[in-house]
Amino acid sequence: MGKILALLIVLIVVGSVWSFVSGHWWFPVGISEHAGAIDAQFKRTAVVVAVAFIASQLALAYAVFKYGSKGSERAIYSHGNNKLEAIWTGITAVIFIILAFLGQVVWYNLHIRDAAPGAVQVDVVGQQFQWNFHYPGKDGIMGSTDAKYINDAALNYVGLNPDDETSKDDIQMSILVIPEKRPVAIKIRSKDVIHDLFIPALRIKQDAVPGMNVAMHFTATKTGKYEIACAELCGSLHYNMKTFMLVVSQDEYDQLSAMSEDKFKERINQLMAAEPLQ
Ligand SMILES: [Cu+2]
């Protein structure tokens, strides 16, 4: 029995390693300036975890193989070894702190550092069960919003202030449209529960937290249509909370920015129908 179990453990290790190394279930191609740094961090973490996983599982397989029950023996109870516990806890802590520090550089650049001047501004509001994107409209000024103005029946999902002149031309849509090769600053909030804006191609994954306005910025490097999902279990229709991002040329974006809400939406729907999903 011990030998079969040991073989099974080794097979699970080989299968797990293959599932990563084969590349069958890897990320889509990254299309943001920071995608390379995120992928490098992910690979570093995966390698460290893989080394620990393979070593511990092979040790387990060896122990099961060598010391498996021979029938009538009783198991020995061990109180453990404090020195060994301290050593491997210490090593693990050091490795994870180093990984966290390496990851901080990307995090800092995307979240703490201000977006470059002239960045395109888009506000994002998550709600059960859709994403709402708020664009400044023709005047280029983001109108003010307040949660008290949110009214789904009137299609005011982001809570545009009706008394604010600059909000009159603002556009709300469930599709994210951004220009390529230009910094985009987004502010993410939520109307009800925690959601998570996940754009795999951009390597962006950020919680939308009620009561918070989370700012981040990024630059997309390739035009196309990409998937957006909610990556936080947010209720019964969570699976349905998906939408798309269109990355368009600067020319196209300039034209969109000069359009009224109706024309803007009409053009977006045309682009959505024409673009294949990347
Ligand atoms: Cu959600």
CSV table of C-alpha atoms and ligand atoms in Angstrom, one decimal:
chain,number,residue,atom,x,y,z
A,1,MET,CA,0.0,0.0,0.0
A,2,GLY,CA,2.9,2.4,0.9
A,3,LYS,CA,4.5,1.8,-2.4
A,4,ILE,CA,1.3,2.5,-4.4
A,5,LEU,CA,0.7,5.7,-2.3
A,6,ALA,CA,4.3,6.8,-2.9
A,7,LEU,CA,3.9,6.3,-6.6
A,8,LEU,CA,0.7,8.3,-6.6
A,9,ILE,CA,2.3,11.2,-4.8
A,10,VAL,CA,5.2,11.2,-7.4
A,11,LEU,CA,2.6,11.2,-10.3
A,12,ILE,CA,0.7,14.1,-8.7
A,13,VAL,CA,4.0,16.1,-8.5
A,14,VAL,CA,4.9,15.3,-12.1
A,15,GLY,CA,1.4,16.2,-13.3
A,16,SER,CA,1.4,19.5,-11.4
A,17,VAL,CA,4.8,20.5,-12.7
A,18,TRP,CA,3.7,19.6,-16.2
A,19,SER,CA,0.5,21.7,-16.0
A,20,PHE,CA,2.7,24.8,-15.4
A,21,VAL,CA,5.7,24.0,-17.7
A,22,SER,CA,3.6,22.9,-20.7
A,23,GLY,CA,2.2,26.5,-20.9
A,24,HIS,CA,-1.4,25.2,-21.7
A,25,TRP,CA,-3.0,27.2,-18.9
A,26,TRP,CA,-0.9,30.3,-18.9
A,27,PHE,CA,-1.9,34.0,-19.1
A,28,PRO,CA,-3.0,35.6,-22.3
A,29,VAL,CA,-0.3,37.8,-24.0
A,30,GLY,CA,0.4,40.8,-21.9
A,31,ILE,CA,-0.5,44.2,-23.5
A,32,SER,CA,0.5,46.7,-20.8
A,33,GLU,CA,3.8,48.4,-20.1
A,34,HIS,CA,4.0,46.7,-16.7
A,35,ALA,CA,2.9,43.2,-17.9
A,36,GLY,CA,6.5,42.0,-18.2
A,37,ALA,CA,7.3,43.0,-14.6
A,38,ILE,CA,4.2,41.3,-13.3
A,39,ASP,CA,5.0,38.1,-15.3
A,40,ALA,CA,8.6,38.1,-14.0
A,41,GLN,CA,7.3,38.4,-10.4
A,42,PHE,CA,4.8,35.6,-11.0
A,43,LYS,CA,7.5,33.4,-12.5
A,44,ARG,CA,9.9,34.1,-9.6
A,45,THR,CA,7.1,33.2,-7.1
A,46,ALA,CA,6.1,30.1,-9.1
A,47,VAL,CA,9.7,28.8,-9.2
A,48,VAL,CA,10.2,29.3,-5.4
A,49,VAL,CA,6.9,27.6,-4.6
A,50,ALA,CA,7.7,24.8,-7.1
A,51,VAL,CA,11.0,24.1,-5.5
A,52,ALA,CA,9.4,23.9,-2.0
A,53,PHE,CA,6.5,21.8,-3.4
A,54,ILE,CA,8.6,19.3,-5.3
A,55,ALA,CA,11.1,18.9,-2.4
A,56,SER,CA,8.4,18.4,0.3
A,57,GLN,CA,6.2,16.1,-1.9
A,58,LEU,CA,9.2,13.9,-2.8
A,59,ALA,CA,10.3,13.8,0.8
A,60,LEU,CA,6.7,12.7,1.7
A,61,ALA,CA,6.7,10.0,-1.1
A,62,TYR,CA,10.1,8.7,0.2
A,63,ALA,CA,8.8,8.6,3.8
A,64,VAL,CA,5.6,6.8,2.8
A,65,PHE,CA,7.7,4.3,0.7
A,66,LYS,CA,10.3,3.7,3.3
A,67,TYR,CA,8.4,3.9,6.6
A,68,GLY,CA,4.9,2.7,5.5
A,69,SER,CA,3.1,0.4,7.9
A,70,LYS,CA,4.2,-3.2,7.6
A,71,GLY,CA,0.9,-4.4,9.2
A,72,SER,CA,1.0,-4.8,12.9
A,73,GLU,CA,3.3,-1.9,13.9
A,74,ARG,CA,1.8,1.1,15.7
A,75,ALA,CA,2.6,4.7,14.7
A,76,ILE,CA,5.1,6.6,16.7
A,77,TYR,CA,3.9,9.9,18.2
A,78,SER,CA,6.4,12.8,17.7
A,79,HIS,CA,6.4,16.1,19.5
A,80,GLY,CA,8.3,17.6,16.6
A,81,ASN,CA,11.6,19.4,16.7
A,82,ASN,CA,11.6,23.1,17.7
A,83,LYS,CA,15.0,23.8,16.1
A,84,LEU,CA,13.9,22.5,12.7
A,85,GLU,CA,10.6,24.4,13.0
A,86,ALA,CA,12.5,27.6,13.7
A,87,ILE,CA,14.8,27.0,10.7
A,88,TRP,CA,12.2,26.4,8.1
A,89,THR,CA,9.9,29.0,9.3
A,90,GLY,CA,12.8,31.5,9.3
A,91,ILE,CA,13.8,30.5,5.7
A,92,THR,CA,10.2,30.7,4.5
A,93,ALA,CA,9.8,34.2,6.1
A,94,VAL,CA,13.0,35.5,4.5
A,95,ILE,CA,12.0,34.2,1.0
A,96,PHE,CA,8.5,35.7,1.2
A,97,ILE,CA,9.8,39.1,2.5
A,98,ILE,CA,12.3,39.2,-0.4
A,99,LEU,CA,9.5,38.3,-2.9
A,100,ALA,CA,7.2,41.0,-1.4
A,101,PHE,CA,9.9,43.7,-1.7
A,102,LEU,CA,10.6,42.7,-5.3
A,103,GLY,CA,6.8,43.0,-6.1
A,104,GLN,CA,6.5,46.4,-4.3
A,105,VAL,CA,8.3,48.2,-7.2
A,106,VAL,CA,5.5,47.4,-9.7
A,107,TRP,CA,2.8,48.0,-7.1
A,108,TYR,CA,4.3,51.4,-6.2
A,109,ASN,CA,4.5,52.4,-9.9
A,110,LEU,CA,0.9,51.5,-10.5
A,111,HIS,CA,-0.8,52.7,-7.3
A,112,ILE,CA,1.3,55.1,-5.3
A,113,ARG,CA,3.1,57.1,-7.9
A,114,ASP,CA,0.9,59.7,-9.7
A,115,ALA,CA,-0.2,59.0,-13.3
A,116,ALA,CA,1.8,60.9,-15.9
A,117,PRO,CA,0.4,64.3,-16.8
A,118,GLY,CA,-2.2,64.2,-19.6
A,119,ALA,CA,-3.3,60.7,-18.6
A,120,VAL,CA,-6.8,59.7,-19.8
A,121,GLN,CA,-9.2,59.6,-16.9
A,122,VAL,CA,-11.9,56.8,-16.6
A,123,ASP,CA,-13.9,56.1,-13.4
A,124,VAL,CA,-15.1,52.6,-12.7
A,125,VAL,CA,-18.1,51.7,-10.5
A,126,GLY,CA,-18.8,48.0,-9.8
A,127,GLN,CA,-22.3,46.9,-8.9
A,128,GLN,CA,-24.2,43.6,-8.7
A,129,PHE,CA,-23.8,42.5,-11.5
A,130,GLN,CA,-22.2,44.9,-14.0
A,131,TRP,CA,-19.3,47.2,-14.5
A,132,ASN,CA,-20.0,50.9,-15.2
A,133,PHE,CA,-17.4,53.1,-16.8
A,134,HIS,CA,-17.7,56.8,-16.6
A,135,TYR,CA,-16.1,59.1,-19.3
A,136,PRO,CA,-15.7,62.9,-19.1
A,137,GLY,CA,-17.5,63.5,-22.4
A,138,LYS,CA,-16.9,66.2,-25.0
A,139,ASP,CA,-15.7,68.9,-22.5
A,140,GLY,CA,-13.0,66.5,-21.2
A,141,ILE,CA,-13.9,67.3,-17.6
A,142,MET,CA,-15.1,64.5,-15.3
A,143,GLY,CA,-18.4,65.7,-13.8
A,144,SER,CA,-18.9,65.3,-10.1
A,145,THR,CA,-20.7,62.3,-8.7
A,146,ASP,CA,-22.3,61.3,-5.4
A,147,ALA,CA,-23.8,58.0,-4.3
A,148,LYS,CA,-27.0,59.7,-3.4
A,149,TYR,CA,-27.7,60.4,-7.2
A,150,ILE,CA,-27.3,56.8,-8.2
A,151,ASN,CA,-30.5,55.7,-9.9
A,152,ASP,CA,-30.5,52.5,-11.9
A,153,ALA,CA,-34.0,53.2,-13.3
A,154,ALA,CA,-32.7,56.5,-14.8
A,155,LEU,CA,-29.5,54.8,-16.0
A,156,ASN,CA,-27.4,56.9,-13.7
A,157,TYR,CA,-25.3,54.1,-12.4
A,158,VAL,CA,-22.3,56.1,-11.3
A,159,GLY,CA,-24.3,58.8,-9.6
A,160,LEU,CA,-23.7,61.8,-11.8
A,161,ASN,CA,-24.6,65.1,-10.2
A,162,PRO,CA,-27.5,66.6,-12.3
A,163,ASP,CA,-26.8,70.1,-11.0
A,164,ASP,CA,-23.2,70.0,-12.2
A,165,GLU,CA,-22.8,71.6,-15.7
A,166,THR,CA,-19.6,69.6,-16.4
A,167,SER,CA,-21.5,66.3,-15.9
A,168,LYS,CA,-24.2,67.0,-18.5
A,169,ASP,CA,-22.1,65.6,-21.4
A,170,ASP,CA,-20.5,62.7,-19.4
A,171,ILE,CA,-20.9,59.2,-20.7
A,172,GLN,CA,-21.7,56.0,-18.8
A,173,MET,CA,-21.2,52.7,-20.5
A,174,SER,CA,-20.5,49.1,-19.5
A,175,ILE,CA,-17.5,48.8,-21.9
A,176,LEU,CA,-14.1,50.1,-21.1
A,177,VAL,CA,-12.5,52.1,-24.0
A,178,ILE,CA,-9.0,53.4,-23.8
A,179,PRO,CA,-6.3,54.7,-26.2
A,180,GLU,CA,-3.2,52.6,-26.8
A,181,LYS,CA,0.3,53.8,-25.8
A,182,ARG,CA,-1.1,56.5,-23.5
A,183,PRO,CA,-1.3,56.5,-19.7
A,184,VAL,CA,-4.8,55.8,-18.4
A,185,ALA,CA,-5.7,56.7,-14.8
A,186,ILE,CA,-8.7,54.9,-13.3
A,187,LYS,CA,-10.5,55.3,-10.0
A,188,ILE,CA,-12.4,52.2,-8.9
A,189,ARG,CA,-15.3,52.1,-6.4
A,190,SER,CA,-18.2,49.9,-5.7
A,191,LYS,CA,-21.9,50.6,-5.1
A,192,ASP,CA,-22.7,47.5,-3.0
A,193,VAL,CA,-20.3,44.7,-2.2
A,194,ILE,CA,-16.7,44.0,-3.0
A,195,HIS,CA,-16.0,43.4,-6.6
A,196,ASP,CA,-12.7,43.0,-8.4
A,197,LEU,CA,-11.8,44.5,-11.7
A,198,PHE,CA,-9.8,41.8,-13.5
A,199,ILE,CA,-8.3,42.6,-17.0
A,200,PRO,CA,-6.0,39.6,-17.6
A,201,ALA,CA,-4.4,41.1,-20.8
A,202,LEU,CA,-3.3,44.2,-18.8
A,203,ARG,CA,-2.3,42.1,-15.8
A,204,ILE,CA,-4.6,44.3,-13.7
A,205,LYS,CA,-6.6,42.9,-10.8
A,206,GLN,CA,-7.9,45.4,-8.3
A,207,ASP,CA,-10.7,45.2,-5.7
A,208,ALA,CA,-13.6,47.6,-5.9
A,209,VAL,CA,-14.3,48.3,-2.2
A,210,PRO,CA,-17.5,50.1,-1.0
A,211,GLY,CA,-16.5,53.3,0.7
A,212,MET,CA,-13.1,53.5,-1.0
A,213,ASN,CA,-11.9,55.2,-4.2
A,214,VAL,CA,-8.9,53.2,-5.4
A,215,ALA,CA,-6.7,55.0,-7.9
A,216,MET,CA,-4.3,53.2,-10.3
A,217,HIS,CA,-2.9,53.8,-13.7
A,218,PHE,CA,-1.4,51.8,-16.6
A,219,THR,CA,-0.6,52.0,-20.3
A,220,ALA,CA,-2.0,49.6,-22.9
A,221,THR,CA,0.4,48.8,-25.7
A,222,LYS,CA,-1.8,47.1,-28.3
A,223,THR,CA,-5.2,47.8,-29.9
A,224,GLY,CA,-7.9,45.1,-29.7
A,225,LYS,CA,-10.8,43.7,-27.8
A,226,TYR,CA,-10.1,42.1,-24.5
A,227,GLU,CA,-12.0,40.4,-21.7
A,228,ILE,CA,-12.9,42.0,-18.3
A,229,ALA,CA,-14.2,39.8,-15.4
A,230,CYS,CA,-15.2,40.3,-11.8
A,231,ALA,CA,-12.7,38.3,-9.8
A,232,GLU,CA,-14.4,38.5,-6.4
A,233,LEU,CA,-17.4,36.3,-5.7
A,234,CYS,CA,-20.0,39.0,-5.3
A,235,GLY,CA,-23.3,37.2,-5.4
A,236,SER,CA,-25.5,34.8,-7.3
A,237,LEU,CA,-24.9,36.3,-10.8
A,238,HIS,CA,-21.1,36.9,-10.2
A,239,TYR,CA,-20.3,34.6,-13.1
A,240,ASN,CA,-22.2,36.9,-15.4
A,241,MET,CA,-20.3,40.0,-14.4
A,242,LYS,CA,-18.1,40.1,-17.4
A,243,THR,CA,-17.5,42.8,-20.0
A,244,PHE,CA,-14.9,43.9,-22.5
A,245,MET,CA,-12.1,46.5,-23.0
A,246,LEU,CA,-11.5,48.1,-26.3
A,247,VAL,CA,-8.0,49.5,-26.8
A,248,VAL,CA,-8.2,51.9,-29.8
A,249,SER,CA,-5.8,54.0,-31.7
A,250,GLN,CA,-5.2,57.6,-30.5
A,251,ASP,CA,-7.0,58.8,-33.6
A,252,GLU,CA,-10.1,56.8,-32.9
A,253,TYR,CA,-10.0,57.9,-29.3
A,254,ASP,CA,-9.9,61.5,-30.3
A,255,GLN,CA,-12.9,61.1,-32.5
A,256,LEU,CA,-14.8,59.2,-29.7
A,257,SER,CA,-13.9,62.0,-27.2
A,258,ALA,CA,-15.6,64.6,-29.4
A,259,MET,CA,-18.9,62.6,-29.7
A,260,SER,CA,-22.2,63.0,-27.9
A,261,GLU,CA,-23.3,60.0,-25.7
A,262,ASP,CA,-25.5,58.5,-28.4
A,263,LYS,CA,-22.8,58.7,-31.2
A,264,PHE,CA,-20.2,57.4,-28.7
A,265,LYS,CA,-22.2,54.3,-27.8
A,266,GLU,CA,-23.1,53.7,-31.5
A,267,ARG,CA,-19.5,53.8,-32.5
A,268,ILE,CA,-18.4,51.5,-29.6
A,269,ASN,CA,-21.1,49.0,-30.5
A,270,GLN,CA,-19.8,49.0,-34.1
A,271,LEU,CA,-16.2,48.5,-32.9
A,272,MET,CA,-17.4,45.7,-30.5
A,273,ALA,CA,-19.0,43.9,-33.4
A,274,ALA,CA,-16.1,44.3,-35.8
A,275,GLU,CA,-13.2,43.5,-33.4
A,276,PRO,CA,-12.3,39.8,-32.8
A,277,LEU,CA,-11.7,38.9,-29.1
A,278,GLN,CA,-8.0,38.7,-28.5
B,1,CU,CU,-18.7,41.4,-8.9
